[in-house]
Coordinates of N, CA and C in Angstrom, one line a residue:
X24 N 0.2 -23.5 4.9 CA 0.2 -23.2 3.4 C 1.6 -23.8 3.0
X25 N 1.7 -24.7 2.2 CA 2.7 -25.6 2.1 C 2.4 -26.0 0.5
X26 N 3.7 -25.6 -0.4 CA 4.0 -26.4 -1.6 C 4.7 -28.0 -1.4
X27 N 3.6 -28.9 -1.4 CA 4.1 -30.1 -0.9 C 3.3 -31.1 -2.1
X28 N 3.4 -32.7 -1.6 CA 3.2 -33.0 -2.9 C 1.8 -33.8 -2.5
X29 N 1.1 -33.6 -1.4 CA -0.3 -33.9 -1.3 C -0.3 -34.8 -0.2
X30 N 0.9 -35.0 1.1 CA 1.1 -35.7 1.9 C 1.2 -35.4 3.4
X31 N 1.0 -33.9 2.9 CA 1.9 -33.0 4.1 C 1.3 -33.4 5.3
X32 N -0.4 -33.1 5.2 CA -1.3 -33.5 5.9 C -0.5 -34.3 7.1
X33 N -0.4 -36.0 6.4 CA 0.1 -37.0 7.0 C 1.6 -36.8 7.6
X34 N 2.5 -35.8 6.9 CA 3.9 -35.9 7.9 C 3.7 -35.0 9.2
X35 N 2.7 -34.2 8.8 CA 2.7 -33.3 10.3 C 2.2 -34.3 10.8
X36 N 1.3 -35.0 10.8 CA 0.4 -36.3 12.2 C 1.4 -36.9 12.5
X37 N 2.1 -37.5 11.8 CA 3.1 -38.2 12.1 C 4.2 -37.6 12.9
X38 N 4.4 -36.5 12.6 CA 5.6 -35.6 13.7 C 4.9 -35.2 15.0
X39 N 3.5 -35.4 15.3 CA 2.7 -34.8 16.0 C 2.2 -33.4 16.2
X40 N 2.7 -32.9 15.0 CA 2.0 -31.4 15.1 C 0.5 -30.7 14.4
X41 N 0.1 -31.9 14.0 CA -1.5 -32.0 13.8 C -2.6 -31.3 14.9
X42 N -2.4 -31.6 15.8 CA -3.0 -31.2 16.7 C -3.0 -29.7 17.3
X43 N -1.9 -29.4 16.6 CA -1.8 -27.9 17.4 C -2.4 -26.9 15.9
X44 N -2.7 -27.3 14.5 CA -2.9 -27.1 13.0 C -4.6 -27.6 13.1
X45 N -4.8 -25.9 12.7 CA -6.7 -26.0 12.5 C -6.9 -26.3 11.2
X46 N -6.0 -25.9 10.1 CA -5.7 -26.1 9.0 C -4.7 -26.3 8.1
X47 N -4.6 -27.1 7.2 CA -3.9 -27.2 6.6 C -3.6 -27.2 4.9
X48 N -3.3 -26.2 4.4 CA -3.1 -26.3 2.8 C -1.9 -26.3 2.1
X49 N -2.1 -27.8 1.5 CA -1.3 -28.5 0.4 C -1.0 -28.1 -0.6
X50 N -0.6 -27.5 -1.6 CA -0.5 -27.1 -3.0 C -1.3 -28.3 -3.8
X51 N -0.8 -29.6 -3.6 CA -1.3 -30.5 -4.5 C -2.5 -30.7 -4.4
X52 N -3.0 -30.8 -3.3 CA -4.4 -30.9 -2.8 C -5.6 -29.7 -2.9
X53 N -4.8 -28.3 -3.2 CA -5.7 -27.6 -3.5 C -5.7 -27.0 -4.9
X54 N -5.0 -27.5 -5.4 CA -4.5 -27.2 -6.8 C -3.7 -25.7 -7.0
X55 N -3.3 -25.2 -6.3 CA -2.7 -24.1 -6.5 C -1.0 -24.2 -5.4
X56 N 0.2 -23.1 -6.2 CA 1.2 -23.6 -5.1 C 1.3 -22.0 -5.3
X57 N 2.1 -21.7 -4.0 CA 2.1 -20.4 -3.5 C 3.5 -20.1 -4.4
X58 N 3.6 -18.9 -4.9 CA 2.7 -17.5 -5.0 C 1.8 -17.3 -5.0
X59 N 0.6 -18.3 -5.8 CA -0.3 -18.0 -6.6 C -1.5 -18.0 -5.3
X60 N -2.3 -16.7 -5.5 CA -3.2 -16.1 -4.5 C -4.3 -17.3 -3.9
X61 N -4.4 -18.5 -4.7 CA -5.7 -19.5 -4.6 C -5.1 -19.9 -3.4
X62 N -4.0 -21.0 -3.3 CA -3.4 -21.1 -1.8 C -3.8 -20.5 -0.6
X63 N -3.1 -19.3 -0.9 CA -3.7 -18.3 0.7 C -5.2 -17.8 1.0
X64 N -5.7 -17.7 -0.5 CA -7.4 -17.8 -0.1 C -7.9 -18.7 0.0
X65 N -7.3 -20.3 0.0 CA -8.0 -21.7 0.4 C -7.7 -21.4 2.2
X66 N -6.7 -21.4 2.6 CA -6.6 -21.1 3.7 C -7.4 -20.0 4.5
X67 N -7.5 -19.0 3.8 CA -8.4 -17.6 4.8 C -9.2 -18.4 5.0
X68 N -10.0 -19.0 4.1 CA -11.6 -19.1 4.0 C -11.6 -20.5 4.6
X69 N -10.6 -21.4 4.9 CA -10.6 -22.0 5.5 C -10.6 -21.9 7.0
X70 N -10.0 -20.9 7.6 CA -9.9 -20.4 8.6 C -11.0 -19.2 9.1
X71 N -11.8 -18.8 8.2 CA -12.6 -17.8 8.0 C -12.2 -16.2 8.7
X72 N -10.7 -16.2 8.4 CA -10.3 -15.1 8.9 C -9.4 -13.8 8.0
X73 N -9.6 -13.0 8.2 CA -9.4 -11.5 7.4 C -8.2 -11.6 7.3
X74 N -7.6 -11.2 6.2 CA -6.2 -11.2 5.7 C -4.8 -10.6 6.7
X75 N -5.8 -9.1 7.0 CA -5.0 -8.4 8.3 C -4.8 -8.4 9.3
X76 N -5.9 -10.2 9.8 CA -5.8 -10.0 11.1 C -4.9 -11.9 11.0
X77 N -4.3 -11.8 9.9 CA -3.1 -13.2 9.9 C -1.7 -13.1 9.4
X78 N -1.1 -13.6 10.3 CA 0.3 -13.9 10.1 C 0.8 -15.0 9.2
X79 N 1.3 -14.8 8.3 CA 1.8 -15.9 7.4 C 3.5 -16.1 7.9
X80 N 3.9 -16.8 8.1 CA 5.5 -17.5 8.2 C 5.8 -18.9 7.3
X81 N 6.9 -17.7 6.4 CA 7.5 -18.6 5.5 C 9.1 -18.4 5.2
X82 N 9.6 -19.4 4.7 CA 11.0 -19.3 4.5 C 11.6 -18.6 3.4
X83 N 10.4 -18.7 2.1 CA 10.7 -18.3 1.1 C 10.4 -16.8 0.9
X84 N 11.7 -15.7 0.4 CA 11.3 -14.1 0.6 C 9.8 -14.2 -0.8
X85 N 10.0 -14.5 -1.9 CA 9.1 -14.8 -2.8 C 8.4 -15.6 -2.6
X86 N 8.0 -16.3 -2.3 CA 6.7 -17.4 -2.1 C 6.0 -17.6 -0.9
X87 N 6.7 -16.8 -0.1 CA 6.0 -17.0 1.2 C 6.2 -15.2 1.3
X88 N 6.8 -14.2 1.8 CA 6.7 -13.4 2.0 C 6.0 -12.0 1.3
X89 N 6.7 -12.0 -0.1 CA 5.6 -10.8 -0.7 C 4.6 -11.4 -1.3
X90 N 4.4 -13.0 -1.4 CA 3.0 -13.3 -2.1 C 2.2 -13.0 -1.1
X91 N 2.1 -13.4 1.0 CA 1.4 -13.1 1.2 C 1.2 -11.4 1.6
X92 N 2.3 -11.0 1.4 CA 2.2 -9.2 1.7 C 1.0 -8.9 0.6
X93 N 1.1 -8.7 -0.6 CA 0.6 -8.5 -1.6 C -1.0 -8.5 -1.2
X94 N -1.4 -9.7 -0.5 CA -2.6 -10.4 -0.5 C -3.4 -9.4 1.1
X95 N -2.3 -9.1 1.5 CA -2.6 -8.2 2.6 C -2.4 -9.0 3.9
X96 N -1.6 -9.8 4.3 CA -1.8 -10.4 5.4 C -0.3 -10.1 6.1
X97 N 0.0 -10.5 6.9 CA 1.0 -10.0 7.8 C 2.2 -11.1 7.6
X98 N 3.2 -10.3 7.8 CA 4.2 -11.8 7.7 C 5.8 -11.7 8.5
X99 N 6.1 -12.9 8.4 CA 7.1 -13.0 8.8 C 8.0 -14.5 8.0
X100 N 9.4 -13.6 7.7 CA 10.3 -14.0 6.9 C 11.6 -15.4 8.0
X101 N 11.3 -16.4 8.2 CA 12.2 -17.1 8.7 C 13.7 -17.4 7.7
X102 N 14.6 -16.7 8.6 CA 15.7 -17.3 7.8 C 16.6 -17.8 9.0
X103 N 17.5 -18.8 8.2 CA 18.5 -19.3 9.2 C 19.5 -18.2 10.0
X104 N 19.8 -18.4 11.3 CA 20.8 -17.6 12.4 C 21.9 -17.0 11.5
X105 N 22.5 -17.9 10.7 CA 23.7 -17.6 10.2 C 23.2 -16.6 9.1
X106 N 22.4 -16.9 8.2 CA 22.4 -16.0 7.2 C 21.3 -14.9 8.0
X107 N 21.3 -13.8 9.0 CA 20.3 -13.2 8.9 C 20.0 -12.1 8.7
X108 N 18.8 -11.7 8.4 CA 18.8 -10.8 7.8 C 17.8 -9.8 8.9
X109 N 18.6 -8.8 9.3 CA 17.5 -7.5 10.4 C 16.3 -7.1 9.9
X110 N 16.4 -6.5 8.8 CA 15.1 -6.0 8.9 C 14.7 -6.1 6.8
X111 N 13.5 -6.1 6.8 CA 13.4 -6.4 5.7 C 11.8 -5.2 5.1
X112 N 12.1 -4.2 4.2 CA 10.8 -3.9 3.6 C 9.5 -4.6 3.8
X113 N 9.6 -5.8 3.0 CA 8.3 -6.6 2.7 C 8.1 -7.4 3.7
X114 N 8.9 -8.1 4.8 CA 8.1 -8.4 6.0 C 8.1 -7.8 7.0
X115 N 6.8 -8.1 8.1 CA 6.3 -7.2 9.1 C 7.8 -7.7 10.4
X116 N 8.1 -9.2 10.4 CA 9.4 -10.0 11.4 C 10.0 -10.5 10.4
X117 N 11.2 -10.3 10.8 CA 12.2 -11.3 10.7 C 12.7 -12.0 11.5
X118 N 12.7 -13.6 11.4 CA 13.0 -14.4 12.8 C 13.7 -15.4 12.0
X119 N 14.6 -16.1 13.0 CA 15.3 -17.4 12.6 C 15.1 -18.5 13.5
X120 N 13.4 -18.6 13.9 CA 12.9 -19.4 14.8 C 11.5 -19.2 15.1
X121 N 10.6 -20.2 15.1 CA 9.0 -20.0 15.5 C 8.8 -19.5 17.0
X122 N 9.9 -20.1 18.0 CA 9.6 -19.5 19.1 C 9.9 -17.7 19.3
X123 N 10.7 -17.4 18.1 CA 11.6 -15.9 18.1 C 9.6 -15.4 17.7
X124 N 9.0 -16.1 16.9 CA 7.9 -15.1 16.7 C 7.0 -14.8 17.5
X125 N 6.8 -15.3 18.1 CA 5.9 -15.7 19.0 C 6.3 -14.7 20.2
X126 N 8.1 -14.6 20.8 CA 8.4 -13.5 21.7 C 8.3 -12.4 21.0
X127 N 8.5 -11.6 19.4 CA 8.4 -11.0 19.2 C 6.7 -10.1 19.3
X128 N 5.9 -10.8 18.9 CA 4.6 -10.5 18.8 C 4.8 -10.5 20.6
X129 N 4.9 -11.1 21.1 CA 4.5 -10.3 22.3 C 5.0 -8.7 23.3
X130 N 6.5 -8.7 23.1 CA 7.1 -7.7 22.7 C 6.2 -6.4 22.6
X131 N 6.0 -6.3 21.1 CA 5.4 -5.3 20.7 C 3.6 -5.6 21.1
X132 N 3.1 -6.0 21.8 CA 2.0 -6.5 21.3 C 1.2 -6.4 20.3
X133 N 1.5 -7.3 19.8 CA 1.2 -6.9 18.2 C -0.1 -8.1 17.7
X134 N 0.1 -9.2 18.9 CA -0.9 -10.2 18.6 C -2.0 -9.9 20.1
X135 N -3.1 -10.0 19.8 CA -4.1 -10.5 21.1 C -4.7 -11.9 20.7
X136 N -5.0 -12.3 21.7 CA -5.6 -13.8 22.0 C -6.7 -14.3 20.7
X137 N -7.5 -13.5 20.1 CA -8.1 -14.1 19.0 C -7.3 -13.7 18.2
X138 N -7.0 -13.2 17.6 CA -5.7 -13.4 16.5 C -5.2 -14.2 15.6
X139 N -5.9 -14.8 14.7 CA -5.2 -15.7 14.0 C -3.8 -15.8 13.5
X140 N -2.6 -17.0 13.5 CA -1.7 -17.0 13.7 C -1.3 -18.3 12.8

């Protein structure tokens, strides 16, 4: 879920991370940019999975974190090392790294193998 300008698609292929991405939503391409609830519901239903059983990871506390709290889905707040922040109300992680989430969810087990992520 990405406010991008309808390309994004193509820079992940190009970085090679396409392949690991079952889906992907653009703001431009779906007409909606996050906050706004259409985004995260192009994705659920794209993914055809329940709000509570997904992790959203985003950088932005407003656009990525309480929009998807709101919507009911799980989240985690990426911020940089330097600036970080421990613990936060509105997200479920706080990490300053995709690999940090990924040890955290196992940690606690907090994710199982179907799980959308």
């Amino acid at each position: 879920v990405s406010n991008f300008y309808g390309n994004v698609g193509r820079i992940l292929a190009d970085a090679g991370f396409a392949p690991l991405l079952t889906v992907v939503a653009d703001s431009n391409r779906v007409g909606a940019m996050k906050p706004d609830r259409r985004i995260f519901d192009h994705a659920l239903a794209a993914l055809g999975s329940d709000p509570s059983r997904t992790l959203h990871v985003g950088d932005s506390h407003e656009r990525d974190v309480r929009a998807a709290k709101s919507l009911g889905l799980r989240t985690a707040w990426l911020v940089s090392a330097d600036n970080r922040v421990v613990t936060d109300p509105d997200a479920d992680l706080v990490v300053s790294s995709l690999s940090e989430v990924e040890e955290k969810l196992t940690r606690s087990n907090g994710a199982t193998e179907d799980e959308d992520t």
